[in-house]
Amino acid sequence: MQRSTSSLKRDRANVLLTRIVAALGLDRQALVLNCMGLRAAESPARSKKSPLSIDTRASNNKRLVLTWHPILELSETAVWQTIADEALEYHPAYDALMPRLSCVFCVLAGFDVLVRAVRLCWALDLPLPEQYTDLEARIGHRFKDQYSLADVVAEAHRAEEREGPLTWNRGDALRAQLGDDTAAAYLERMADYEADAYP
């Protein structure tokens, strides 16, 4: 499954690369630097990647594509520390304590992550859990051999009964990764930047 999702992402990226290079209107080969946020610790395959390489699949006579993995050797904590130190924006799904920004119901995700994804859909008033469980019932095929999405949704209901609806605040990802003080300092810097940008 990982290969098919990778190829789908790569194919979409290549369409974008073609558009970008065409828009440049160069009379020579364009040099394209494709930055990817992969980390070696995420999987054995990723640990074998080079920090910088030529993408021979995406390169052609109109473009030379280099793939750069700037955070390849960083730990997850180091990534979050860099975000905090540099006051970088990050996707709000991380504040809902989703471990990855991925497909809503990723086949590579663990059960607990899928439960949280269902609860996040409910908090955002997205009908995806019901649509997926209806589809699962209609086609008679389980999401995974070990459990169905209906099982995931049932556990999400139990979690909601125990804890109430899922809530989160800006900076919760940093609080979870680096502590309250770092999150507070980050939010203060971001507020200053936003005040300067939108006086």
Tab-separated table of N, CA and C in Angstrom, residues 8-133:
chain	number	residue	atom	x	y	z
A	8	LEU	N	1.041	7.820	-6.112
A	8	LEU	CA	-0.014	8.812	-6.314
A	8	LEU	C	0.489	10.208	-5.970
A	9	LYS	N	1.225	10.337	-4.879
A	9	LYS	CA	1.783	11.636	-4.499
A	9	LYS	C	2.798	12.101	-5.532
A	10	ARG	N	3.669	11.185	-5.954
A	10	ARG	CA	4.714	11.527	-6.923
A	10	ARG	C	4.094	11.961	-8.257
A	11	ASP	N	3.083	11.246	-8.712
A	11	ASP	CA	2.435	11.598	-9.980
A	11	ASP	C	1.813	12.982	-9.916
A	12	ARG	N	1.170	13.294	-8.791
A	12	ARG	CA	0.571	14.635	-8.638
A	12	ARG	C	1.662	15.709	-8.605
A	13	ALA	N	2.764	15.415	-7.929
A	13	ALA	CA	3.873	16.377	-7.863
A	13	ALA	C	4.464	16.615	-9.245
A	14	ASN	N	4.560	15.568	-10.047
A	14	ASN	CA	5.126	15.724	-11.397
A	14	ASN	C	4.257	16.602	-12.284
A	15	VAL	N	2.937	16.514	-12.114
A	15	VAL	CA	2.034	17.402	-12.855
A	15	VAL	C	2.314	18.851	-12.474
A	16	LEU	N	2.484	19.103	-11.183
A	16	LEU	CA	2.789	20.448	-10.712
A	16	LEU	C	4.143	20.921	-11.239
A	17	LEU	N	5.147	20.052	-11.215
A	17	LEU	CA	6.469	20.418	-11.734
A	17	LEU	C	6.395	20.813	-13.200
A	18	THR	N	5.615	20.079	-13.976
A	18	THR	CA	5.458	20.393	-15.402
A	18	THR	C	4.860	21.778	-15.574
A	19	ARG	N	3.849	22.095	-14.786
A	19	ARG	CA	3.211	23.421	-14.875
A	19	ARG	C	4.188	24.536	-14.488
A	20	ILE	N	4.908	24.319	-13.395
A	20	ILE	CA	5.842	25.344	-12.924
A	20	ILE	C	6.918	25.613	-13.954
A	21	VAL	N	7.517	24.571	-14.475
A	21	VAL	CA	8.594	24.740	-15.456
A	21	VAL	C	8.058	25.383	-16.731
A	22	ALA	N	6.869	25.004	-17.168
A	22	ALA	CA	6.273	25.626	-18.364
A	22	ALA	C	6.034	27.112	-18.137
A	23	ALA	N	5.564	27.464	-16.926
A	23	ALA	CA	5.292	28.871	-16.616
A	23	ALA	C	6.564	29.711	-16.600
A	24	LEU	N	7.693	29.096	-16.286
A	24	LEU	CA	8.964	29.827	-16.281
A	24	LEU	C	9.385	30.251	-17.689
A	25	GLY	N	9.021	29.455	-18.689
A	25	GLY	CA	9.341	29.789	-20.074
A	25	GLY	C	10.827	29.876	-20.364
A	26	LEU	N	11.604	29.027	-19.722
A	26	LEU	CA	13.059	29.065	-19.905
A	26	LEU	C	13.475	28.449	-21.229
A	27	ASP	N	14.607	28.923	-21.760
A	27	ASP	CA	15.156	28.320	-22.979
A	27	ASP	C	16.287	27.341	-22.634
A	28	ARG	N	16.340	26.954	-21.389
A	28	ARG	CA	17.333	25.989	-20.913
A	28	ARG	C	16.665	25.103	-19.872
A	29	GLN	N	17.372	24.076	-19.456
A	29	GLN	CA	16.838	23.159	-18.455
A	29	GLN	C	16.695	23.878	-17.105
A	30	ALA	N	15.527	23.749	-16.492
A	30	ALA	CA	15.287	24.349	-15.174
A	30	ALA	C	15.871	23.440	-14.091
A	31	LEU	N	16.361	24.064	-13.040
A	31	LEU	CA	16.824	23.322	-11.866
A	31	LEU	C	15.746	23.461	-10.803
A	32	VAL	N	15.167	22.339	-10.383
A	32	VAL	CA	14.069	22.330	-9.421
A	32	VAL	C	14.549	21.627	-8.153
A	33	LEU	N	14.342	22.276	-7.019
A	33	LEU	CA	14.675	21.671	-5.735
A	33	LEU	C	13.369	21.290	-5.046
A	34	ASN	N	13.143	19.997	-4.913
A	34	ASN	CA	11.932	19.464	-4.288
A	34	ASN	C	12.271	19.106	-2.843
A	35	CYS	N	11.723	19.865	-1.883
A	35	CYS	CA	12.013	19.642	-0.461
A	35	CYS	C	10.947	18.733	0.139
A	36	MET	N	11.382	17.680	0.791
A	36	MET	CA	10.464	16.706	1.377
A	36	MET	C	10.720	16.608	2.878
A	37	GLY	N	9.658	16.535	3.659
A	37	GLY	CA	9.779	16.486	5.116
A	37	GLY	C	9.818	15.079	5.669
A	38	LEU	N	10.636	14.223	5.101
A	38	LEU	CA	10.757	12.850	5.587
A	38	LEU	C	11.867	12.762	6.621
A	39	ARG	N	11.670	11.862	7.586
A	39	ARG	CA	12.702	11.626	8.590
A	39	ARG	C	13.128	10.167	8.561
A	40	ALA	N	14.406	9.931	8.737
A	40	ALA	CA	14.956	8.575	8.691
A	40	ALA	C	14.312	7.666	9.741
A	41	ALA	N	13.970	8.221	10.905
A	41	ALA	CA	13.416	7.414	11.995
A	41	ALA	C	11.999	6.916	11.705
A	42	GLU	N	11.365	7.419	10.660
A	42	GLU	CA	9.967	7.054	10.399
A	42	GLU	C	9.806	5.652	9.814
A	43	SER	N	10.809	5.162	9.104
A	43	SER	CA	10.697	3.816	8.536
A	43	SER	C	12.072	3.340	8.059
A	44	PRO	N	12.249	2.018	7.928
A	44	PRO	CA	13.518	1.498	7.404
A	44	PRO	C	13.825	2.015	5.995
A	45	ALA	N	12.790	2.140	5.160
A	45	ALA	CA	13.014	2.635	3.792
A	45	ALA	C	13.503	4.077	3.808
A	46	ARG	N	12.917	4.887	4.693
A	46	ARG	CA	13.321	6.292	4.760
A	46	ARG	C	14.727	6.446	5.334
A	47	SER	N	15.125	5.525	6.188
A	47	SER	CA	16.464	5.614	6.782
A	47	SER	C	17.557	5.401	5.738
A	48	LYS	N	17.208	4.802	4.605
A	48	LYS	CA	18.184	4.551	3.537
A	48	LYS	C	18.274	5.690	2.531
A	49	LYS	N	17.423	6.692	2.669
A	49	LYS	CA	17.424	7.802	1.715
A	49	LYS	C	18.640	8.697	1.912
A	50	SER	N	19.037	9.330	0.832
A	50	SER	CA	20.133	10.289	0.877
A	50	SER	C	19.549	11.675	1.157
A	51	PRO	N	20.274	12.527	1.886
A	51	PRO	CA	19.753	13.872	2.135
A	51	PRO	C	19.508	14.665	0.846
A	52	LEU	N	20.321	14.434	-0.184
A	52	LEU	CA	20.167	15.143	-1.463
A	52	LEU	C	20.425	14.158	-2.589
A	53	SER	N	19.498	14.109	-3.549
A	53	SER	CA	19.656	13.179	-4.672
A	53	SER	C	18.974	13.736	-5.915
A	54	ILE	N	19.363	13.194	-7.051
A	54	ILE	CA	18.706	13.541	-8.317
A	54	ILE	C	17.487	12.638	-8.469
A	55	ASP	N	16.351	13.231	-8.752
A	55	ASP	CA	15.128	12.468	-8.998
A	55	ASP	C	15.105	12.118	-10.479
A	56	THR	N	15.574	10.937	-10.803
A	56	THR	CA	15.674	10.545	-12.213
A	56	THR	C	14.305	10.335	-12.844
A	57	ARG	N	13.295	9.989	-12.049
A	57	ARG	CA	11.945	9.803	-12.595
A	57	ARG	C	11.324	11.131	-13.016
A	58	ALA	N	11.578	12.182	-12.215
A	58	ALA	CA	10.949	13.480	-12.491
A	58	ALA	C	11.794	14.356	-13.415
A	59	SER	N	13.071	14.052	-13.542
A	59	SER	CA	13.957	14.858	-14.391
A	59	SER	C	13.773	14.491	-15.861
A	60	ASN	N	13.943	15.483	-16.714
A	60	ASN	CA	13.912	15.264	-18.159
A	60	ASN	C	14.720	16.380	-18.823
A	61	ASN	N	14.619	16.523	-20.149
A	61	ASN	CA	15.428	17.541	-20.820
A	61	ASN	C	14.974	18.968	-20.498
A	62	LYS	N	13.788	19.130	-19.879
A	62	LYS	CA	13.305	20.467	-19.521
A	62	LYS	C	13.579	20.822	-18.066
A	63	ARG	N	13.847	19.805	-17.230
A	63	ARG	CA	14.069	20.081	-15.812
A	63	ARG	C	14.989	19.022	-15.198
A	64	LEU	N	15.845	19.495	-14.308
A	64	LEU	CA	16.653	18.623	-13.467
A	64	LEU	C	16.095	18.781	-12.060
A	65	VAL	N	15.549	17.693	-11.521
A	65	VAL	CA	14.885	17.753	-10.219
A	65	VAL	C	15.782	17.120	-9.162
A	66	LEU	N	16.110	17.925	-8.154
A	66	LEU	CA	16.851	17.434	-6.998
A	66	LEU	C	15.867	17.276	-5.844
A	67	THR	N	15.972	16.177	-5.128
A	67	THR	CA	15.144	15.963	-3.947
A	67	THR	C	16.007	16.172	-2.713
A	68	TRP	N	15.546	17.069	-1.845
A	68	TRP	CA	16.282	17.390	-0.622
A	68	TRP	C	15.420	17.023	0.569
A	69	HIS	N	16.014	16.313	1.501
A	69	HIS	CA	15.360	15.920	2.754
A	69	HIS	C	16.027	16.675	3.898
A	70	PRO	N	15.632	17.937	4.135
A	70	PRO	CA	16.351	18.755	5.118
A	70	PRO	C	16.237	18.288	6.564
A	71	ILE	N	15.210	17.514	6.896
A	71	ILE	CA	15.065	17.065	8.290
A	71	ILE	C	15.306	15.565	8.430
A	72	LEU	N	15.921	14.958	7.440
A	72	LEU	CA	16.091	13.508	7.407
A	72	LEU	C	16.698	12.963	8.701
A	73	GLU	N	17.717	13.610	9.218
A	73	GLU	CA	18.435	13.099	10.384
A	73	GLU	C	17.918	13.660	11.715
A	74	LEU	N	16.902	14.508	11.673
A	74	LEU	CA	16.386	15.098	12.913
A	74	LEU	C	15.427	14.148	13.627
A	75	SER	N	15.430	14.217	14.951
A	75	SER	CA	14.423	13.500	15.738
A	75	SER	C	13.119	14.291	15.680
A	76	GLU	N	12.032	13.662	16.093
A	76	GLU	CA	10.753	14.366	16.133
A	76	GLU	C	10.830	15.559	17.092
A	77	THR	N	11.494	15.365	18.218
A	77	THR	CA	11.649	16.460	19.174
A	77	THR	C	12.441	17.607	18.561
A	78	ALA	N	13.488	17.285	17.823
A	78	ALA	CA	14.299	18.331	17.185
A	78	ALA	C	13.489	19.107	16.151
A	79	VAL	N	12.599	18.430	15.440
A	79	VAL	CA	11.734	19.119	14.476
A	79	VAL	C	10.856	20.130	15.208
A	80	TRP	N	10.215	19.698	16.300
A	80	TRP	CA	9.350	20.603	17.051
A	80	TRP	C	10.143	21.725	17.698
A	81	GLN	N	11.370	21.438	18.119
A	81	GLN	CA	12.205	22.488	18.697
A	81	GLN	C	12.543	23.540	17.646
A	82	THR	N	12.805	23.103	16.423
A	82	THR	CA	13.072	24.040	15.330
A	82	THR	C	11.849	24.896	15.038
A	83	ILE	N	10.676	24.272	15.029
A	83	ILE	CA	9.427	25.019	14.824
A	83	ILE	C	9.284	26.092	15.900
A	84	ALA	N	9.558	25.710	17.142
A	84	ALA	CA	9.437	26.669	18.249
A	84	ALA	C	10.491	27.763	18.149
A	85	ASP	N	11.735	27.380	17.897
A	85	ASP	CA	12.836	28.351	17.855
A	85	ASP	C	12.667	29.372	16.735
A	86	GLU	N	12.184	28.910	15.598
A	86	GLU	CA	12.061	29.772	14.422
A	86	GLU	C	10.662	30.362	14.265
A	87	ALA	N	9.765	30.052	15.196
A	87	ALA	CA	8.374	30.512	15.141
A	87	ALA	C	7.750	30.200	13.779
A	88	LEU	N	7.816	28.928	13.406
A	88	LEU	CA	7.280	28.474	12.129
A	88	LEU	C	5.828	28.042	12.281
A	89	GLU	N	5.039	28.288	11.259
A	89	GLU	CA	3.652	27.812	11.246
A	89	GLU	C	3.636	26.296	11.069
A	90	TYR	N	2.628	25.652	11.599
A	90	TYR	CA	2.420	24.226	11.356
A	90	TYR	C	0.916	23.984	11.257
A	91	HIS	N	0.542	22.865	10.694
A	91	HIS	CA	-0.870	22.568	10.450
A	91	HIS	C	-1.611	22.353	11.780
A	92	PRO	N	-2.826	22.918	11.909
A	92	PRO	CA	-3.572	22.782	13.174
A	92	PRO	C	-3.961	21.349	13.531
A	93	ALA	N	-3.912	20.420	12.583
A	93	ALA	CA	-4.214	19.021	12.929
A	93	ALA	C	-3.247	18.501	13.987
A	94	TYR	N	-2.029	19.030	14.003
A	94	TYR	CA	-1.071	18.603	15.029
A	94	TYR	C	-1.500	19.070	16.419
A	95	ASP	N	-2.164	20.222	16.496
A	95	ASP	CA	-2.663	20.682	17.793
A	95	ASP	C	-3.782	19.786	18.311
A	96	ALA	N	-4.474	19.108	17.405
A	96	ALA	CA	-5.471	18.117	17.821
A	96	ALA	C	-4.792	16.798	18.183
A	97	LEU	N	-3.455	16.850	18.235
A	97	LEU	CA	-2.586	15.734	18.605
A	97	LEU	C	-2.678	14.556	17.637
A	98	MET	N	-2.877	14.883	16.364
A	98	MET	CA	-2.710	13.880	15.321
A	98	MET	C	-1.201	13.753	15.087
A	99	PRO	N	-0.664	12.536	15.060
A	99	PRO	CA	0.788	12.386	14.937
A	99	PRO	C	1.334	12.685	13.549
A	100	ARG	N	0.473	12.616	12.546
A	100	ARG	CA	0.901	12.870	11.167
A	100	ARG	C	-0.197	13.625	10.436
A	101	LEU	N	0.211	14.400	9.468
A	101	LEU	CA	-0.755	15.031	8.568
A	101	LEU	C	-0.854	14.098	7.372
A	102	SER	N	-1.919	13.353	7.307
A	102	SER	CA	-2.018	12.266	6.348
A	102	SER	C	-3.465	12.151	5.880
A	103	CYS	N	-3.774	11.059	5.219
A	103	CYS	CA	-5.159	10.766	4.880
A	103	CYS	C	-5.944	10.680	6.194
A	104	VAL	N	-7.213	11.045	6.163
A	104	VAL	CA	-8.010	11.019	7.391
A	104	VAL	C	-7.996	9.615	7.993
A	105	PHE	N	-8.284	8.629	7.177
A	105	PHE	CA	-8.260	7.246	7.634
A	105	PHE	C	-7.178	6.506	6.859
A	106	CYS	N	-5.960	6.634	7.330
A	106	CYS	CA	-4.804	6.042	6.660
A	106	CYS	C	-4.676	4.581	7.060
A	107	VAL	N	-4.485	3.712	6.086
A	107	VAL	CA	-4.348	2.284	6.374
A	107	VAL	C	-3.074	1.986	7.156
A	108	LEU	N	-2.141	2.924	7.173
A	108	LEU	CA	-0.894	2.722	7.920
A	108	LEU	C	-0.997	3.217	9.362
A	109	ALA	N	-2.099	3.885	9.696
A	109	ALA	CA	-2.269	4.439	11.045
A	109	ALA	C	-2.683	3.352	12.030
A	110	GLY	N	-2.320	3.547	13.278
A	110	GLY	CA	-2.736	2.632	14.333
A	110	GLY	C	-4.174	2.885	14.756
A	111	PHE	N	-4.722	1.946	15.513
A	111	PHE	CA	-6.119	2.013	15.935
A	111	PHE	C	-6.406	3.307	16.701
A	112	ASP	N	-5.558	3.654	17.667
A	112	ASP	CA	-5.786	4.855	18.479
A	112	ASP	C	-5.769	6.127	17.638
A	113	VAL	N	-4.917	6.164	16.633
A	113	VAL	CA	-4.854	7.332	15.743
A	113	VAL	C	-6.138	7.434	14.934
A	114	LEU	N	-6.641	6.305	14.470
A	114	LEU	CA	-7.894	6.303	13.713
A	114	LEU	C	-9.065	6.751	14.589
A	115	VAL	N	-9.072	6.320	15.851
A	115	VAL	CA	-10.118	6.760	16.776
A	115	VAL	C	-10.063	8.277	16.929
A	116	ARG	N	-8.873	8.801	17.076
A	116	ARG	CA	-8.724	10.263	17.216
A	116	ARG	C	-9.164	10.960	15.929
A	117	ALA	N	-8.883	10.373	14.783
A	117	ALA	CA	-9.295	10.957	13.499
A	117	ALA	C	-10.812	11.026	13.393
A	118	VAL	N	-11.490	9.979	13.855
A	118	VAL	CA	-12.962	9.995	13.860
A	118	VAL	C	-13.458	11.128	14.746
A	119	ARG	N	-12.888	11.252	15.934
A	119	ARG	CA	-13.316	12.304	16.867
A	119	ARG	C	-13.014	13.693	16.308
A	120	LEU	N	-11.905	13.822	15.609
A	120	LEU	CA	-11.574	15.097	14.980
A	120	LEU	C	-12.592	15.432	13.888
A	121	CYS	N	-12.995	14.442	13.113
A	121	CYS	CA	-14.043	14.666	12.099
A	121	CYS	C	-15.322	15.167	12.756
A	122	TRP	N	-15.710	14.540	13.851
A	122	TRP	CA	-16.923	14.975	14.544
A	122	TRP	C	-16.787	16.397	15.062
A	123	ALA	N	-15.625	16.722	15.614
A	123	ALA	CA	-15.408	18.079	16.148
A	123	ALA	C	-15.475	19.127	15.038
A	124	LEU	N	-15.065	18.729	13.838
A	124	LEU	CA	-15.083	19.650	12.693
A	124	LEU	C	-16.364	19.532	11.877
A	125	ASP	N	-17.306	18.718	12.359
A	125	ASP	CA	-18.593	18.509	11.694
A	125	ASP	C	-18.426	17.949	10.280
A	126	LEU	N	-17.488	17.006	10.142
A	126	LEU	CA	-17.260	16.330	8.858
A	126	LEU	C	-17.958	14.971	8.876
A	127	PRO	N	-18.699	14.629	7.829
A	127	PRO	CA	-19.463	13.383	7.819
A	127	PRO	C	-18.657	12.152	7.401
A	128	LEU	N	-17.335	12.257	7.356
A	128	LEU	CA	-16.524	11.165	6.820
A	128	LEU	C	-16.661	9.838	7.560
A	129	PRO	N	-16.704	9.805	8.894
A	129	PRO	CA	-16.826	8.486	9.541
A	129	PRO	C	-18.065	7.715	9.088
A	130	GLU	N	-19.197	8.406	9.022
A	130	GLU	CA	-20.429	7.750	8.602
A	130	GLU	C	-20.352	7.324	7.129
A	131	GLN	N	-19.773	8.164	6.290
A	131	GLN	CA	-19.646	7.812	4.876
A	131	GLN	C	-18.772	6.571	4.696
A	132	TYR	N	-17.682	6.518	5.438
A	132	TYR	CA	-16.770	5.382	5.306
A	132	TYR	C	-17.363	4.102	5.888
A	133	THR	N	-18.045	4.209	7.026
A	133	THR	CA	-18.644	2.995	7.592
A	133	THR	C	-19.794	2.505	6.715
